[in-house]
Amino acid sequence: MIAGVVGVVGDSWMLEAEHVPVTWHSIRGFNQDSYDEIKQALCRDVGALSSSKIANTSSSCYCRSIARAARFAMIAEEVGFLDLISLVKKFLKETIQPWLDGTFRGNGFLYEKQWGGLITKSGADSNFVYGIAVLAKIDPNWVRSIGLEDSDVGRFQLISGEAVNAYYSAALMGLAYNDANLVAIGSTHAAQMWGYLKRDDEKFEEFTKENRLMEVLYSNNRESRVKWNTLAFYVLPLLPITEFLFSNVGFVKEVVEWTMPCLNRDGVLEKLKWLGRNL
């Protein structure tokens, strides 16, 4: 039993989850004075896209390349730089289609019979859905042509940021397919309720003394063993939903103070340290 948690006996538990804003573009918008700088950065990053340069076949790594490119397309659309979208569309087709038709070498989708649903041979990531949703938006003709683990303490979700991106991407798929029900399901939100551990949270007083983010949510337990290597997955990729998820500035400061001492530990990837220094 977890210290500081009060047990409740009952036959049912009604959880009222809020709906979050689901948009293709940034919630607050870009400063128009920055448009030229953004367009220059887009030219550089989109110009460097190449499906043949993705060497890692693990879906966890591969999908982040897809989500990154898809985000370029949405930023370009928001700032009116429409000429670049066709280049991103080409990249997304080349990187997504082989997974869907079963011709991608080194990995592929499988159907998991116990729980039901698609998994991959190596790794698992929700960013596939985001990439597919964006491709469906920018190429309606293309769209017409076409998880959870178990443990001794119950099923669990590793890192709430992955779940948030999965539901956000599902909601965007609903927008692309004009499916209002899918939008409604995908926009439900409970990550801040269960994943953010604030100092004044009396329900988990003992747990919040040493923790600020809950990494693993089990059916009947919760655990925090966040390092900087994994903290990045709460934030990356930077999507419009990230603005809502980390809208509480005071809590973000608490998280930064909590994690900063970890920067000097062995094993923290150098390429992820910028996150702590720039939050």
Coordinates of N, CA and C in Angstrom, one line a residue, residues 28-202:
R28 N -1.8 29.6 -29.0 CA -1.6 31.1 -28.8 C -1.2 31.8 -30.1
G29 N -0.7 31.1 -31.1 CA -0.3 31.7 -32.3 C 1.2 32.2 -32.2
F30 N 1.8 32.5 -33.4 CA 3.1 33.0 -33.5 C 3.1 34.5 -33.6
N31 N 4.2 35.1 -33.1 CA 4.4 36.5 -33.2 C 4.7 36.8 -34.7
Q32 N 4.0 37.6 -35.4 CA 4.2 37.8 -36.8 C 5.6 38.4 -37.1
D33 N 6.2 39.0 -36.1 CA 7.6 39.5 -36.3 C 8.6 38.4 -36.4
S34 N 8.2 37.2 -36.0 CA 9.1 36.0 -36.1 C 8.8 35.2 -37.4
Y35 N 7.9 35.6 -38.2 CA 7.6 34.8 -39.4 C 8.8 34.5 -40.3
D36 N 9.5 35.6 -40.6 CA 10.7 35.4 -41.5 C 11.7 34.4 -40.9
E37 N 11.9 34.5 -39.6 CA 12.9 33.6 -39.0 C 12.4 32.2 -39.0
I38 N 11.1 32.0 -38.7 CA 10.4 30.7 -38.8 C 10.5 30.1 -40.2
K39 N 10.3 30.9 -41.2 CA 10.3 30.4 -42.5 C 11.7 30.0 -42.9
Q40 N 12.7 30.7 -42.5 CA 14.1 30.3 -42.8 C 14.4 29.0 -42.1
A41 N 14.0 28.8 -40.9 CA 14.2 27.6 -40.2 C 13.5 26.4 -40.8
L42 N 12.3 26.7 -41.3 CA 11.6 25.6 -42.0 C 12.3 25.2 -43.3
C43 N 12.8 26.2 -44.0 CA 13.5 25.9 -45.3 C 14.7 25.0 -45.0
R44 N 15.4 25.3 -44.0 CA 16.6 24.5 -43.6 C 16.2 23.0 -43.2
D45 N 15.2 23.0 -42.3 CA 14.8 21.6 -41.7 C 14.0 20.8 -42.7
V46 N 13.1 21.4 -43.5 CA 12.4 20.6 -44.5 C 13.3 20.2 -45.6
G47 N 14.2 21.1 -46.0 CA 15.2 20.7 -47.0 C 16.1 19.5 -46.7
A48 N 16.2 19.3 -45.4 CA 17.1 18.2 -45.0 C 16.4 16.9 -44.8
L49 N 15.0 16.9 -45.0 CA 14.3 15.7 -44.8 C 14.6 14.7 -45.9
S50 N 14.9 13.4 -45.5 CA 15.2 12.4 -46.4 C 14.8 11.0 -45.8
S51 N 13.9 10.3 -46.4 CA 13.5 9.1 -45.9 C 14.6 8.0 -45.9
S52 N 15.5 8.1 -46.8 CA 16.6 7.2 -46.9 C 17.6 7.3 -45.7
K53 N 17.6 8.5 -45.0 CA 18.6 8.8 -44.0 C 18.1 8.2 -42.6
I54 N 16.9 7.7 -42.5 CA 16.5 7.2 -41.2 C 17.0 5.7 -41.1
A55 N 18.1 5.6 -40.3 CA 18.7 4.3 -40.2 C 18.1 3.4 -39.1
N56 N 17.6 4.0 -38.1 CA 17.0 3.2 -37.0 C 15.6 2.7 -37.3
T57 N 15.4 1.4 -37.3 CA 14.1 0.8 -37.7 C 13.2 0.6 -36.5
S58 N 13.6 0.9 -35.3 CA 12.7 0.9 -34.2 C 11.6 1.9 -34.3
S59 N 10.4 1.5 -34.1 CA 9.3 2.4 -34.2 C 9.4 3.6 -33.3
S60 N 10.0 3.5 -32.1 CA 10.1 4.6 -31.2 C 10.9 5.7 -31.8
C61 N 12.0 5.4 -32.5 CA 12.9 6.4 -33.1 C 12.3 6.8 -34.4
Y62 N 11.9 5.9 -35.2 CA 11.4 6.2 -36.5 C 10.2 7.1 -36.5
C63 N 9.3 6.9 -35.5 CA 8.0 7.7 -35.5 C 8.3 9.1 -35.1
R64 N 9.4 9.3 -34.3 CA 9.7 10.7 -33.9 C 10.1 11.5 -35.2
S65 N 10.8 10.8 -36.1 CA 11.1 11.5 -37.4 C 9.9 11.9 -38.1
I66 N 8.9 11.0 -38.1 CA 7.6 11.2 -38.8 C 6.9 12.4 -38.1
A67 N 6.8 12.4 -36.8 CA 6.1 13.4 -36.1 C 6.8 14.8 -36.3
R68 N 8.1 14.8 -36.3 CA 8.8 16.0 -36.5 C 8.5 16.6 -37.8
A69 N 8.5 15.8 -38.9 CA 8.2 16.3 -40.2 C 6.8 16.8 -40.3
A70 N 5.9 16.0 -39.7 CA 4.5 16.4 -39.7 C 4.2 17.8 -39.1
R71 N 5.0 18.0 -38.0 CA 4.9 19.3 -37.3 C 5.4 20.4 -38.2
F72 N 6.4 20.2 -39.0 CA 6.9 21.2 -40.0 C 5.7 21.6 -40.9
A73 N 5.0 20.7 -41.4 CA 3.9 21.0 -42.3 C 2.8 21.9 -41.6
M74 N 2.5 21.6 -40.4 CA 1.5 22.4 -39.7 C 2.0 23.8 -39.3
I75 N 3.3 23.9 -39.0 CA 3.9 25.2 -38.8 C 3.9 26.0 -40.1
A76 N 4.3 25.4 -41.2 CA 4.3 26.0 -42.5 C 2.9 26.5 -42.9
E77 N 1.9 25.7 -42.6 CA 0.5 26.1 -42.9 C 0.1 27.3 -42.0
E78 N 0.5 27.3 -40.8 CA 0.1 28.4 -39.9 C 0.7 29.7 -40.3
V79 N 2.0 29.7 -40.8 CA 2.6 31.0 -41.1 C 2.5 31.3 -42.6
G80 N 1.7 30.5 -43.3 CA 1.4 30.8 -44.7 C 2.5 30.4 -45.7
F81 N 3.3 29.5 -45.3 CA 4.5 29.0 -46.2 C 4.1 27.7 -46.8
L82 N 3.0 27.8 -47.7 CA 2.4 26.6 -48.2 C 3.3 25.8 -49.2
D83 N 4.3 26.5 -49.8 CA 5.1 25.9 -50.8 C 5.9 24.7 -50.2
L84 N 6.2 24.7 -48.9 CA 7.0 23.6 -48.3 C 6.1 22.4 -48.0
I85 N 4.8 22.5 -47.9 CA 4.0 21.4 -47.5 C 4.1 20.2 -48.4
S86 N 4.2 20.5 -49.7 CA 4.3 19.4 -50.7 C 5.6 18.5 -50.4
L87 N 6.7 19.2 -50.0 CA 7.9 18.4 -49.7 C 7.7 17.5 -48.5
V88 N 7.0 18.1 -47.4 CA 6.7 17.3 -46.2 C 5.8 16.1 -46.6
K89 N 4.8 16.4 -47.4 CA 3.9 15.4 -47.8 C 4.6 14.2 -48.5
K90 N 5.5 14.5 -49.4 CA 6.3 13.5 -50.0 C 7.1 12.6 -49.0
F91 N 7.7 13.3 -48.0 CA 8.5 12.6 -47.0 C 7.5 11.7 -46.2
L92 N 6.4 12.2 -45.8 CA 5.4 11.4 -45.0 C 4.9 10.2 -45.7
K93 N 4.6 10.3 -47.0 CA 4.2 9.2 -47.8 C 5.3 8.1 -47.9
E94 N 6.5 8.6 -48.1 CA 7.6 7.6 -48.2 C 7.9 6.9 -46.9
T95 N 7.7 7.5 -45.8 CA 8.0 6.9 -44.5 C 6.8 6.2 -43.8
I96 N 5.6 6.6 -44.1 CA 4.4 5.9 -43.5 C 3.9 4.8 -44.3
Q97 N 3.8 4.9 -45.6 CA 3.2 4.0 -46.5 C 3.8 2.5 -46.4
P98 N 5.1 2.4 -46.3 CA 5.7 1.0 -46.2 C 5.2 0.3 -44.9
W99 N 5.0 1.0 -43.8 CA 4.5 0.4 -42.6 C 3.1 -0.1 -42.8
L100 N 2.3 0.6 -43.6 CA 0.9 0.3 -43.7 C 0.7 -0.9 -44.7
D101 N 1.5 -0.9 -45.7 CA 1.4 -2.0 -46.7 C 2.3 -3.2 -46.5
G102 N 3.1 -3.2 -45.4 CA 3.8 -4.3 -45.0 C 5.1 -4.5 -45.7
T103 N 5.7 -3.5 -46.4 CA 6.9 -3.6 -47.1 C 8.1 -3.0 -46.4
F104 N 7.9 -2.5 -45.2 CA 9.0 -1.8 -44.5 C 10.0 -2.9 -44.0
R105 N 11.2 -2.8 -44.3 CA 12.2 -3.8 -43.9 C 12.7 -3.6 -42.5
G106 N 12.8 -4.6 -41.7 CA 13.3 -4.4 -40.3 C 12.3 -4.3 -39.3
N107 N 11.1 -4.0 -39.6 CA 10.0 -3.8 -38.6 C 8.7 -3.9 -39.3
G108 N 7.6 -3.8 -38.5 CA 6.3 -3.9 -39.1 C 5.2 -4.0 -38.1
F109 N 4.0 -3.9 -38.5 CA 2.8 -4.0 -37.5 C 2.4 -5.4 -37.3
L110 N 2.0 -5.7 -36.1 CA 1.4 -7.0 -35.8 C 0.1 -6.8 -35.0
Y111 N -0.8 -7.8 -35.1 CA -2.0 -7.7 -34.3 C -1.8 -8.5 -33.0
E112 N -2.0 -7.8 -31.8 CA -1.8 -8.4 -30.5 C -3.2 -9.0 -30.1
K113 N -3.2 -10.3 -29.9 CA -4.5 -11.0 -29.7 C -5.1 -10.8 -28.3
Q114 N -4.2 -10.7 -27.3 CA -4.7 -10.8 -25.9 C -5.5 -9.5 -25.6
W115 N -5.0 -8.3 -25.8 CA -5.7 -7.1 -25.5 C -6.4 -6.5 -26.8
G116 N -5.9 -6.9 -27.9 CA -6.5 -6.4 -29.2 C -5.9 -5.1 -29.6
G117 N -5.4 -5.0 -30.8 CA -4.8 -3.8 -31.3 C -3.5 -4.0 -32.0
L118 N -3.0 -3.0 -32.6 CA -1.8 -3.0 -33.4 C -0.5 -2.8 -32.5
I119 N 0.5 -3.6 -32.7 CA 1.8 -3.3 -32.1 C 2.8 -3.4 -33.2
T120 N 4.1 -3.2 -32.9 CA 5.2 -3.4 -33.9 C 6.1 -4.4 -33.4
K121 N 6.9 -4.9 -34.3 CA 7.9 -6.0 -33.9 C 9.0 -5.4 -33.0
S122 N 9.3 -4.1 -33.1 CA 10.3 -3.5 -32.3 C 9.9 -2.1 -31.9
G123 N 9.7 -1.9 -30.6 CA 9.3 -0.6 -30.1 C 7.8 -0.3 -30.3
A124 N 7.4 0.7 -29.7 CA 6.0 1.2 -29.9 C 5.9 2.7 -29.6
D125 N 5.1 3.4 -30.4 CA 5.0 4.8 -30.3 C 3.7 5.3 -30.9
S126 N 3.2 6.4 -30.3 CA 1.9 7.0 -30.7 C 2.1 8.0 -31.8
N127 N 3.4 8.4 -32.1 CA 3.6 9.4 -33.1 C 3.2 9.0 -34.5
F128 N 3.1 7.7 -34.7 CA 2.6 7.2 -36.0 C 1.2 7.9 -36.3
V129 N 0.3 7.9 -35.3 CA -1.0 8.4 -35.5 C -1.0 9.9 -35.8
Y130 N -0.1 10.6 -35.2 CA 0.0 12.0 -35.5 C 0.5 12.3 -36.9
G131 N 1.5 11.5 -37.3 CA 1.9 11.7 -38.7 C 0.8 11.3 -39.7
I132 N 0.1 10.2 -39.4 CA -1.0 9.8 -40.3 C -2.1 10.9 -40.4
A133 N -2.4 11.4 -39.2 CA -3.5 12.5 -39.1 C -3.1 13.7 -40.0
V134 N -1.8 14.1 -39.8 CA -1.4 15.3 -40.6 C -1.4 15.0 -42.1
L135 N -0.9 13.8 -42.5 CA -0.9 13.4 -43.9 C -2.3 13.3 -44.4
A136 N -3.2 12.8 -43.6 CA -4.6 12.8 -44.0 C -5.2 14.2 -44.3
K137 N -4.7 15.1 -43.5 CA -5.2 16.5 -43.6 C -4.7 17.2 -44.9
I138 N -3.4 17.0 -45.1 CA -2.8 17.8 -46.2 C -2.9 17.0 -47.6
D139 N -3.3 15.7 -47.5 CA -3.5 15.0 -48.7 C -4.8 14.1 -48.6
P140 N -6.0 14.6 -48.7 CA -7.2 13.9 -48.5 C -7.3 12.7 -49.5
N141 N -6.7 12.8 -50.6 CA -6.7 11.6 -51.6 C -6.0 10.4 -51.1
W142 N -4.9 10.7 -50.4 CA -4.1 9.6 -49.8 C -4.9 8.8 -48.7
V143 N -5.6 9.6 -47.9 CA -6.3 8.9 -46.8 C -7.4 8.0 -47.3
R144 N -7.9 8.3 -48.5 CA -9.0 7.5 -49.0 C -8.5 6.2 -49.6
S145 N -7.1 6.1 -49.7 CA -6.5 4.9 -50.3 C -6.1 3.8 -49.3
I146 N -6.3 4.2 -48.5 CA -5.8 3.2 -47.6 C -6.7 2.4 -46.7
G147 N 0.3 1.1 -26.9 CA -0.5 0.2 -26.2 C -0.2 -0.1 -24.7
L148 N -0.9 -0.8 -24.3 CA -0.8 -1.1 -22.8 C 0.0 -2.4 -22.5
E149 N 0.7 -2.4 -21.3 CA 1.4 -3.6 -20.9 C 0.8 -4.2 -19.7
D150 N 1.3 -5.4 -19.3 CA 0.7 -6.1 -18.1 C 1.8 -6.3 -17.1
S151 N 1.5 -6.3 -15.8 CA 2.5 -6.5 -14.8 C 1.8 -7.1 -13.6
D152 N 2.6 -7.4 -12.5 CA 2.0 -8.0 -11.3 C 1.2 -7.0 -10.5
V153 N 1.2 -5.8 -10.8 CA 0.4 -4.8 -10.2 C -0.6 -4.2 -11.1
G154 N -0.9 -4.9 -12.2 CA -2.0 -4.5 -13.1 C -1.4 -3.8 -14.4
R155 N -2.3 -3.6 -15.3 CA -1.9 -3.0 -16.6 C -1.4 -1.5 -16.3
F156 N -0.5 -1.0 -17.1 CA 0.0 0.3 -16.9 C 0.3 1.0 -18.1
Q157 N 0.4 2.4 -18.0 CA 0.9 3.3 -19.0 C 2.2 3.9 -18.6
L158 N 3.2 3.7 -19.4 CA 4.5 4.2 -19.1 C 4.6 5.6 -19.7
I159 N 4.8 6.6 -18.8 CA 5.0 8.0 -19.2 C 3.7 8.6 -19.7
S160 N 3.1 9.6 -19.0 CA 1.8 10.1 -19.4 C 1.9 10.9 -20.7
G161 N 3.1 11.5 -21.0 CA 3.3 12.2 -22.2 C 3.0 11.4 -23.5
E162 N 3.3 10.1 -23.4 CA 3.0 9.2 -24.6 C 1.5 9.1 -24.7
A163 N 0.8 8.9 -23.6 CA -0.7 8.8 -23.6 C -1.3 10.0 -24.2
V164 N -0.8 11.2 -23.7 CA -1.3 12.5 -24.2 C -1.2 12.6 -25.7
N165 N 0.0 12.3 -26.2 CA 0.2 12.4 -27.6 C -0.7 11.4 -28.4
A166 N -0.9 10.2 -27.8 CA -1.8 9.2 -28.5 C -3.2 9.7 -28.6
Y167 N -3.7 10.3 -27.5 CA -5.1 10.8 -27.5 C -5.2 12.0 -28.4
Y168 N -4.3 12.9 -28.3 CA -4.3 14.1 -29.1 C -4.2 13.8 -30.6
S169 N -3.4 12.8 -31.0 CA -3.3 12.4 -32.3 C -4.6 11.7 -32.8
A170 N -5.2 11.0 -31.9 CA -6.5 10.3 -32.2 C -7.6 11.4 -32.5
A171 N -7.6 12.5 -31.7 CA -8.5 13.6 -31.9 C -8.3 14.3 -33.2
L172 N -7.0 14.4 -33.6 CA -6.7 15.0 -34.9 C -7.2 14.1 -36.0
M173 N -7.1 12.8 -35.8 CA -7.6 11.9 -36.8 C -9.1 12.1 -37.0
G174 N -9.8 12.3 -35.9 CA -11.2 12.6 -35.9 C -11.5 13.8 -36.7
L175 N -10.6 14.9 -36.6 CA -10.8 16.1 -37.3 C -10.6 15.8 -38.8
A176 N -9.6 15.0 -39.1 CA -9.3 14.7 -40.5 C -10.4 13.9 -41.2
Y177 N -11.0 13.0 -40.4 CA -12.0 12.1 -41.0 C -13.4 12.7 -40.7
N178 N -13.5 13.9 -40.1 CA -14.8 14.5 -39.8 C -15.6 13.5 -38.8
D179 N -15.0 12.9 -37.9 CA -15.6 12.0 -36.9 C -15.6 12.7 -35.6
A180 N -16.8 13.3 -35.3 CA -17.0 14.1 -34.0 C -16.8 13.2 -32.8
N181 N -17.2 11.9 -32.9 CA -17.1 11.0 -31.7 C -15.6 10.8 -31.4
L182 N -14.8 10.5 -32.4 CA -13.4 10.3 -32.2 C -12.7 11.5 -31.6
V183 N -13.1 12.7 -32.1 CA -12.6 14.0 -31.5 C -12.9 14.1 -30.0
A184 N -14.2 13.7 -29.7 CA -14.6 13.8 -28.3 C -13.8 12.9 -27.4
I185 N -13.6 11.6 -27.9 CA -12.9 10.6 -27.1 C -11.4 11.0 -26.9
G186 N -10.8 11.5 -28.0 CA -9.4 11.9 -28.0 C -9.1 13.1 -27.2
S187 N -10.1 13.9 -27.0 CA -9.8 15.2 -26.3 C -10.1 15.1 -24.8
T188 N -10.4 14.0 -24.2 CA -10.6 13.8 -22.8 C -9.2 13.9 -22.2
H189 N -9.2 14.5 -21.0 CA -7.9 14.8 -20.4 C -7.8 14.5 -18.9
A190 N -6.8 13.7 -18.5 CA -6.6 13.4 -17.1 C -5.2 13.4 -16.7
A191 N -4.3 13.7 -17.7 CA -2.8 13.6 -17.4 C -2.4 14.5 -16.3
Q192 N -2.9 15.8 -16.3 CA -2.5 16.7 -15.2 C -3.0 16.2 -13.8
M193 N -4.2 15.6 -13.8 CA -4.7 15.1 -12.6 C -3.9 14.0 -12.0
W194 N -3.4 13.0 -12.8 CA -2.7 11.9 -12.3 C -1.2 12.0 -12.5
G195 N -0.7 12.7 -13.4 CA 0.7 12.8 -13.7 C 1.5 13.9 -13.0
Y196 N 0.8 15.0 -12.6 CA 1.5 16.1 -12.0 C 1.3 16.0 -10.5
L197 N 2.4 16.0 -9.8 CA 2.4 15.8 -8.3 C 2.8 17.2 -7.7
K198 N 1.8 17.9 -7.2 CA 2.1 19.2 -6.7 C 2.3 19.1 -5.2
R199 N 3.0 20.1 -4.6 CA 3.4 20.1 -3.2 C 2.2 20.1 -2.3
D200 N 1.1 20.7 -2.7 CA -0.1 20.9 -1.9 C -1.1 19.8 -2.1
D201 N -0.7 18.7 -2.8 CA -1.6 17.6 -3.1 C -1.7 16.7 -1.8
E202 N -2.7 16.9 -1.0 CA -2.8 16.2 0.3 C -3.1 14.7 0.1

